[in-house]
XYZ file of C-alpha atoms in Angstrom:
369
model
C 2.547 16.787 -15.712
C 4.210 13.883 -17.481
C 4.065 10.112 -17.520
C 6.849 8.160 -15.848
C 8.357 5.017 -17.353
C 10.972 2.654 -15.957
C 12.378 -0.237 -17.948
C 14.720 -3.004 -16.847
C 15.879 -1.232 -13.682
C 18.504 -3.114 -11.671
C 20.443 -1.898 -8.667
C 22.895 -3.610 -6.341
C 24.851 -2.392 -3.356
C 28.108 -4.301 -3.354
C 27.222 -7.918 -4.027
C 23.663 -7.528 -2.741
C 21.001 -7.127 -5.454
C 18.222 -4.732 -4.418
C 16.291 -4.234 -7.664
C 16.064 -6.888 -10.361
C 14.636 -5.943 -13.762
C 11.816 -3.600 -12.666
C 9.479 -2.329 -15.390
C 6.935 0.289 -14.329
C 4.673 2.747 -16.150
C 2.899 5.541 -14.268
C 0.264 7.245 -16.468
C -0.081 11.016 -16.583
C -2.054 12.433 -13.660
C -2.248 9.137 -11.774
C -1.001 7.974 -8.382
C 0.926 4.716 -8.175
C 1.663 3.185 -4.785
C 4.823 1.115 -4.354
C 3.814 -1.481 -1.781
C 5.913 -4.138 -0.148
C 7.638 -5.270 3.044
C 10.738 -3.609 4.454
C 13.802 -4.360 2.370
C 11.941 -5.140 -0.845
C 13.459 -2.198 -2.761
C 10.689 0.424 -2.601
C 12.791 3.324 -1.361
C 15.722 2.406 -3.594
C 13.414 2.487 -6.612
C 12.130 5.896 -5.536
C 15.699 7.174 -5.181
C 16.537 5.913 -8.659
C 13.549 7.816 -10.066
C 14.500 10.961 -8.153
C 18.118 10.803 -9.294
C 19.635 10.290 -5.845
C 20.976 6.899 -7.019
C 21.863 5.717 -10.515
C 20.561 2.354 -11.740
C 23.107 -0.295 -12.698
C 21.071 -1.026 -15.828
C 17.777 0.153 -17.279
C 16.193 3.483 -18.138
C 14.054 6.139 -16.462
C 11.952 8.384 -18.693
C 9.907 11.396 -17.594
C 7.506 12.281 -20.368
C 9.620 12.100 -23.522
C 12.832 12.871 -21.654
C 15.350 10.164 -20.790
C 16.768 11.076 -17.377
C 18.658 7.861 -16.597
C 20.096 5.232 -18.890
C 23.296 3.959 -20.476
C 25.755 6.828 -20.422
C 23.168 9.324 -19.206
C 22.293 10.532 -15.712
C 20.440 13.830 -15.350
C 21.119 15.321 -11.874
C 18.241 15.225 -9.420
C 17.845 19.005 -9.402
C 17.275 19.029 -13.173
C 14.751 16.196 -13.436
C 11.707 18.374 -12.702
C 10.650 16.002 -9.933
C 9.188 17.008 -6.555
C 10.123 14.946 -3.510
C 8.347 14.632 -0.147
C 10.547 12.743 2.365
C 9.301 10.609 5.231
C 9.713 13.249 7.946
C 8.841 16.262 5.779
C 12.408 17.582 5.767
C 11.455 21.227 6.365
C 14.222 23.742 6.915
C 13.972 24.743 10.605
C 15.492 28.201 10.049
C 12.897 29.151 7.414
C 9.251 30.094 7.925
C 6.441 28.113 6.341
C 6.425 30.612 3.473
C 10.192 30.312 3.117
C 9.951 26.534 2.952
C 7.123 26.553 0.411
C 8.912 28.970 -1.930
C 12.397 27.531 -1.464
C 12.529 25.906 -4.910
C 11.000 28.845 -6.797
C 12.915 31.485 -8.760
C 13.949 34.429 -6.583
C 11.426 36.789 -8.205
C 8.534 34.535 -7.133
C 9.585 33.960 -3.541
C 8.003 37.198 -2.323
C 4.608 36.417 -3.847
C 2.437 36.094 -0.726
C -0.593 35.322 -2.858
C 1.133 32.294 -4.377
C 2.073 31.033 -0.927
C -1.542 31.296 0.226
C -2.718 29.445 -2.893
C -0.289 26.612 -2.252
C -1.194 26.357 1.431
C -4.890 26.331 0.561
C -4.194 23.606 -1.990
C -2.935 21.300 0.762
C -5.685 22.278 3.192
C -3.781 24.784 5.342
C -4.741 28.297 6.419
C -2.688 31.074 4.861
C -2.180 32.565 8.321
C 0.380 29.812 8.963
C 2.769 31.329 6.421
C 4.854 33.186 9.009
C 5.143 30.341 11.497
C 8.252 28.264 12.049
C 8.108 24.512 11.301
C 8.384 23.591 15.001
C 5.129 25.491 15.629
C 3.209 23.101 13.368
C 1.786 19.668 14.024
C 3.282 16.664 12.254
C 0.418 16.575 9.766
C 0.779 20.271 9.020
C 4.494 19.829 8.416
C 3.822 17.061 5.913
C 1.347 19.264 4.062
C 3.876 22.102 3.933
C 6.416 19.639 2.514
C 3.905 18.684 -0.188
C 3.183 22.357 -0.950
C 6.936 22.908 -1.337
C 7.167 19.935 -3.721
C 4.205 21.194 -5.790
C 5.306 24.853 -5.902
C 7.599 24.543 -8.973
C 4.850 22.560 -10.798
C 7.029 19.467 -11.295
C 6.387 16.764 -13.868
C 6.314 14.045 -11.181
C 5.872 14.069 -7.383
C 7.486 11.361 -5.228
C 6.326 10.651 -1.667
C 8.413 8.438 0.604
C 6.145 7.066 3.368
C 4.978 10.589 4.255
C 2.361 9.505 6.820
C 4.244 6.825 8.753
C 5.148 9.029 11.731
C 1.613 10.362 12.273
C -0.991 8.979 14.662
C -4.026 7.222 13.187
C -6.466 10.167 13.118
C -3.898 12.668 11.875
C -2.649 10.174 9.296
C -6.132 9.812 7.790
C -6.748 13.574 7.706
C -3.353 14.269 6.140
C -3.772 11.441 3.652
C -7.066 12.885 2.453
C -5.591 16.381 2.150
C -2.594 15.097 0.182
C -4.786 13.025 -2.137
C -7.049 16.028 -2.787
C -4.050 18.270 -3.547
C -2.544 15.771 -5.981
C -5.891 15.390 -7.744
C -6.425 19.154 -7.915
C -3.061 19.686 -9.609
C -3.344 16.666 -11.896
C -0.023 15.483 -10.532
C 1.677 12.302 -11.655
C 2.718 10.786 -8.341
C 4.488 7.784 -6.847
C 3.890 6.906 -3.194
C 6.095 4.499 -1.252
C 4.231 2.771 1.569
C 4.128 -0.441 3.566
C 0.532 0.297 4.646
C -1.900 -1.821 2.610
C -4.936 0.298 3.517
C -3.078 3.422 2.437
C -2.165 1.928 -0.927
C -5.620 0.502 -1.620
C -7.489 3.686 -0.654
C -5.259 6.272 -2.347
C -3.740 4.754 -5.463
C -4.994 4.417 -9.018
C -2.654 1.453 -9.369
C -0.533 -0.512 -6.922
C 2.890 -1.951 -7.696
C 3.758 -4.805 -5.323
C 7.477 -5.395 -4.857
C 8.993 -8.526 -3.384
C 12.691 -9.251 -3.213
C 13.510 -6.448 -5.635
C 11.050 -7.655 -8.265
C 7.721 -6.222 -9.373
C 5.329 -9.120 -8.834
C 2.021 -7.393 -9.613
C 0.890 -4.049 -11.041
C -2.828 -3.439 -11.137
C -5.691 -1.377 -9.726
C -6.517 -1.769 -6.006
C -9.708 -3.790 -6.480
C -8.068 -6.315 -8.772
C -5.096 -6.593 -6.421
C -7.354 -7.432 -3.481
C -9.713 -9.725 -5.360
C -7.257 -11.410 -7.721
C -3.739 -11.331 -6.241
C -1.019 -12.810 -8.429
C -0.035 -15.450 -5.878
C -0.594 -16.452 -2.278
C 2.291 -14.338 -1.008
C 0.649 -11.238 -2.467
C -2.743 -12.366 -1.177
C -1.550 -12.754 2.403
C 0.352 -9.466 2.306
C -2.539 -7.411 0.940
C -5.375 -7.773 3.415
C -6.324 -10.540 5.815
C -6.669 -13.980 4.303
C -8.062 -17.400 4.991
C -6.078 -20.066 3.150
C -7.558 -23.547 2.968
C -6.248 -26.882 1.849
C -8.693 -28.249 -0.697
C -9.294 -31.031 -3.166
C -10.625 -29.747 -6.490
C -13.090 -31.987 -8.289
C -15.183 -30.965 -11.285
C -14.537 -27.266 -10.823
C -15.358 -27.088 -7.107
C -13.117 -27.110 -4.044
C -13.816 -29.501 -1.195
C -12.379 -28.111 2.032
C -12.787 -28.069 5.790
C -15.358 -25.273 5.273
C -17.363 -27.378 2.860
C -17.751 -27.343 -0.896
C -16.722 -24.000 -2.403
C -17.366 -22.448 -5.794
C -14.160 -21.274 -7.487
C -13.328 -17.914 -8.992
C -11.279 -19.179 -11.932
C -10.252 -22.488 -13.427
C -8.296 -25.080 -11.475
C -7.116 -28.577 -12.340
C -8.540 -31.485 -10.382
C -6.427 -32.504 -7.412
C -4.844 -30.880 -4.347
C -4.945 -27.088 -4.223
C -4.963 -24.167 -1.865
C -7.858 -21.741 -1.982
C -8.133 -18.182 -0.737
C -11.061 -16.588 1.052
C -11.242 -13.168 2.663
C -12.488 -13.052 6.280
C -15.518 -10.985 5.293
C -16.727 -13.961 3.230
C -17.336 -16.003 6.379
C -20.745 -15.748 8.003
C -21.577 -17.064 11.470
C -24.840 -18.515 12.653
C -26.361 -21.177 14.845
C -24.479 -24.486 14.790
C -26.347 -27.098 12.773
C -25.403 -30.332 11.140
C -25.803 -28.705 7.734
C -22.755 -26.382 7.942
C -19.189 -26.611 9.304
C -18.900 -25.768 12.977
C -16.300 -23.898 15.007
C -15.739 -22.528 18.493
C -15.010 -18.844 19.116
C -11.487 -18.455 20.479
C -11.426 -14.650 20.779
C -13.059 -11.476 19.485
C -11.239 -8.272 18.519
C -13.690 -5.369 18.627
C -12.948 -2.272 16.504
C -16.258 -0.437 16.708
C -17.135 -0.394 13.020
C -16.470 -4.124 12.761
C -14.944 -7.020 14.640
C -12.521 -9.841 13.934
C -13.464 -13.246 15.275
C -10.915 -16.028 15.698
C -12.462 -19.453 15.224
C -11.110 -22.893 16.170
C -12.155 -25.607 13.754
C -12.217 -29.343 14.494
C -8.729 -30.789 14.166
C -6.960 -27.675 15.535
C -7.080 -25.347 12.533
C -7.930 -21.668 13.003
C -9.646 -19.171 10.698
C -10.792 -15.597 11.110
C -14.083 -13.954 10.203
C -14.794 -10.226 9.821
C -18.222 -9.177 11.022
C -20.085 -5.938 11.509
C -19.368 -4.389 14.877
C -22.754 -5.346 16.301
C -22.427 -9.027 15.424
C -20.446 -10.247 18.386
C -20.491 -13.917 19.357
C -19.209 -14.857 22.798
C -15.832 -16.408 23.468
C -16.314 -20.162 23.819
C -19.549 -20.127 21.842
C -20.128 -22.784 19.182
C -21.132 -21.359 15.799
C -21.873 -22.559 12.306
C -19.885 -21.176 9.360
C -21.170 -20.460 5.880
C -19.120 -18.998 3.030
C -20.456 -16.390 0.627
C -18.911 -15.756 -2.776
C -16.195 -17.733 -4.500
C -12.772 -18.954 -3.439
C -9.672 -18.125 -5.452
C -7.617 -21.246 -6.317
C -3.826 -21.535 -6.202
C -1.509 -24.499 -6.727
C -0.825 -26.704 -3.742
C 2.613 -26.427 -2.154
C 4.535 -29.693 -2.566
C 5.352 -31.251 0.780
C 3.254 -28.794 2.789
C 1.461 -30.340 5.741
C -1.454 -28.253 6.931
C -4.201 -29.069 9.355
C -6.824 -27.936 6.868
C -6.924 -24.165 7.226
C -4.929 -21.201 8.380
C -5.712 -17.536 8.923
C -3.099 -14.989 7.907
C -3.338 -11.341 8.897
C -2.559 -8.366 6.666
C 1.093 -7.707 6.092
C 2.407 -11.179 6.896
C 5.101 -12.600 4.686
C 4.896 -16.319 5.053
C 3.562 -19.380 3.417
C 0.551 -20.890 5.122
C 1.570 -22.643 8.307
C -0.199 -24.863 10.817
C -2.774 -22.938 12.788
C -0.987 -23.613 16.058
C 1.898 -21.359 15.006
C -0.217 -18.385 13.902
């Protein structure tokens, strides 16, 4: 396997810029997730790496080999890159074995033992080798597509939203099988996804794209705990954004006085909390109070929507057993530190706003959430 390096990648279609100066390094044997909303350039970047599209400017290097750059464009078939498309892309007229061995030299295509090894690698029984693709489940088809991509032992494996068409249970099982196979082979991999949980749980590093630019590249924990800006924060995980006044290193907000995770200048600011930092208890005069608007129960945990005085709304994440009643008055305490960000000039908030995972908006009045 080889490292992957992109430098200064730009790409436009007509007069519309899609990628703007993207620099990305994927270390050997690691998995990098490209995360971002629809239209941010994720798939275009993947196609540039694969060789399906040429960049307008910039370079793509696989190991020590320049495969795209000024005056150079190595064809996709010669880049030594495996590709797993969104729907698997299996050939319907070939058996599972025929699909898996499609990219191998002719002398290796009849090696039944190799086929069984590759199917076992992706968590499939070797007895499936003679089946047709339509006889497999969606998850099985995706695993066969991965086995086909891994068969030639490529330098890099690219996965374009390979789990998006699967139901929740099958998606988790397939995701685990794919992650195990990539780890077992030591593959250098790039995964395109719009699913934050998928990126955070699978990747060694996450590259967040927005408007064709790479806005943050870091490990999943740092991305969640220290997002580069509020747009990243509200896209990656659920967020509680509060208006605050910073004085002497502490934020004064509608949820009380908060310790800060990082330096902030005195004056107006916005601070970020995660819903799991909010704790609910009996209403007392010593803590901020709220009324339960609704409760979303998920079994393992629950999400509680809370109306604060003045009309603002926040959300709290609690263990599944901790279920207050709708209409109940509760007290709110905050554990941990808040992450400070600059205030938005001219913004008029009612004090707090809850933003769910995957939203792409600045904080807005609670009434419009």
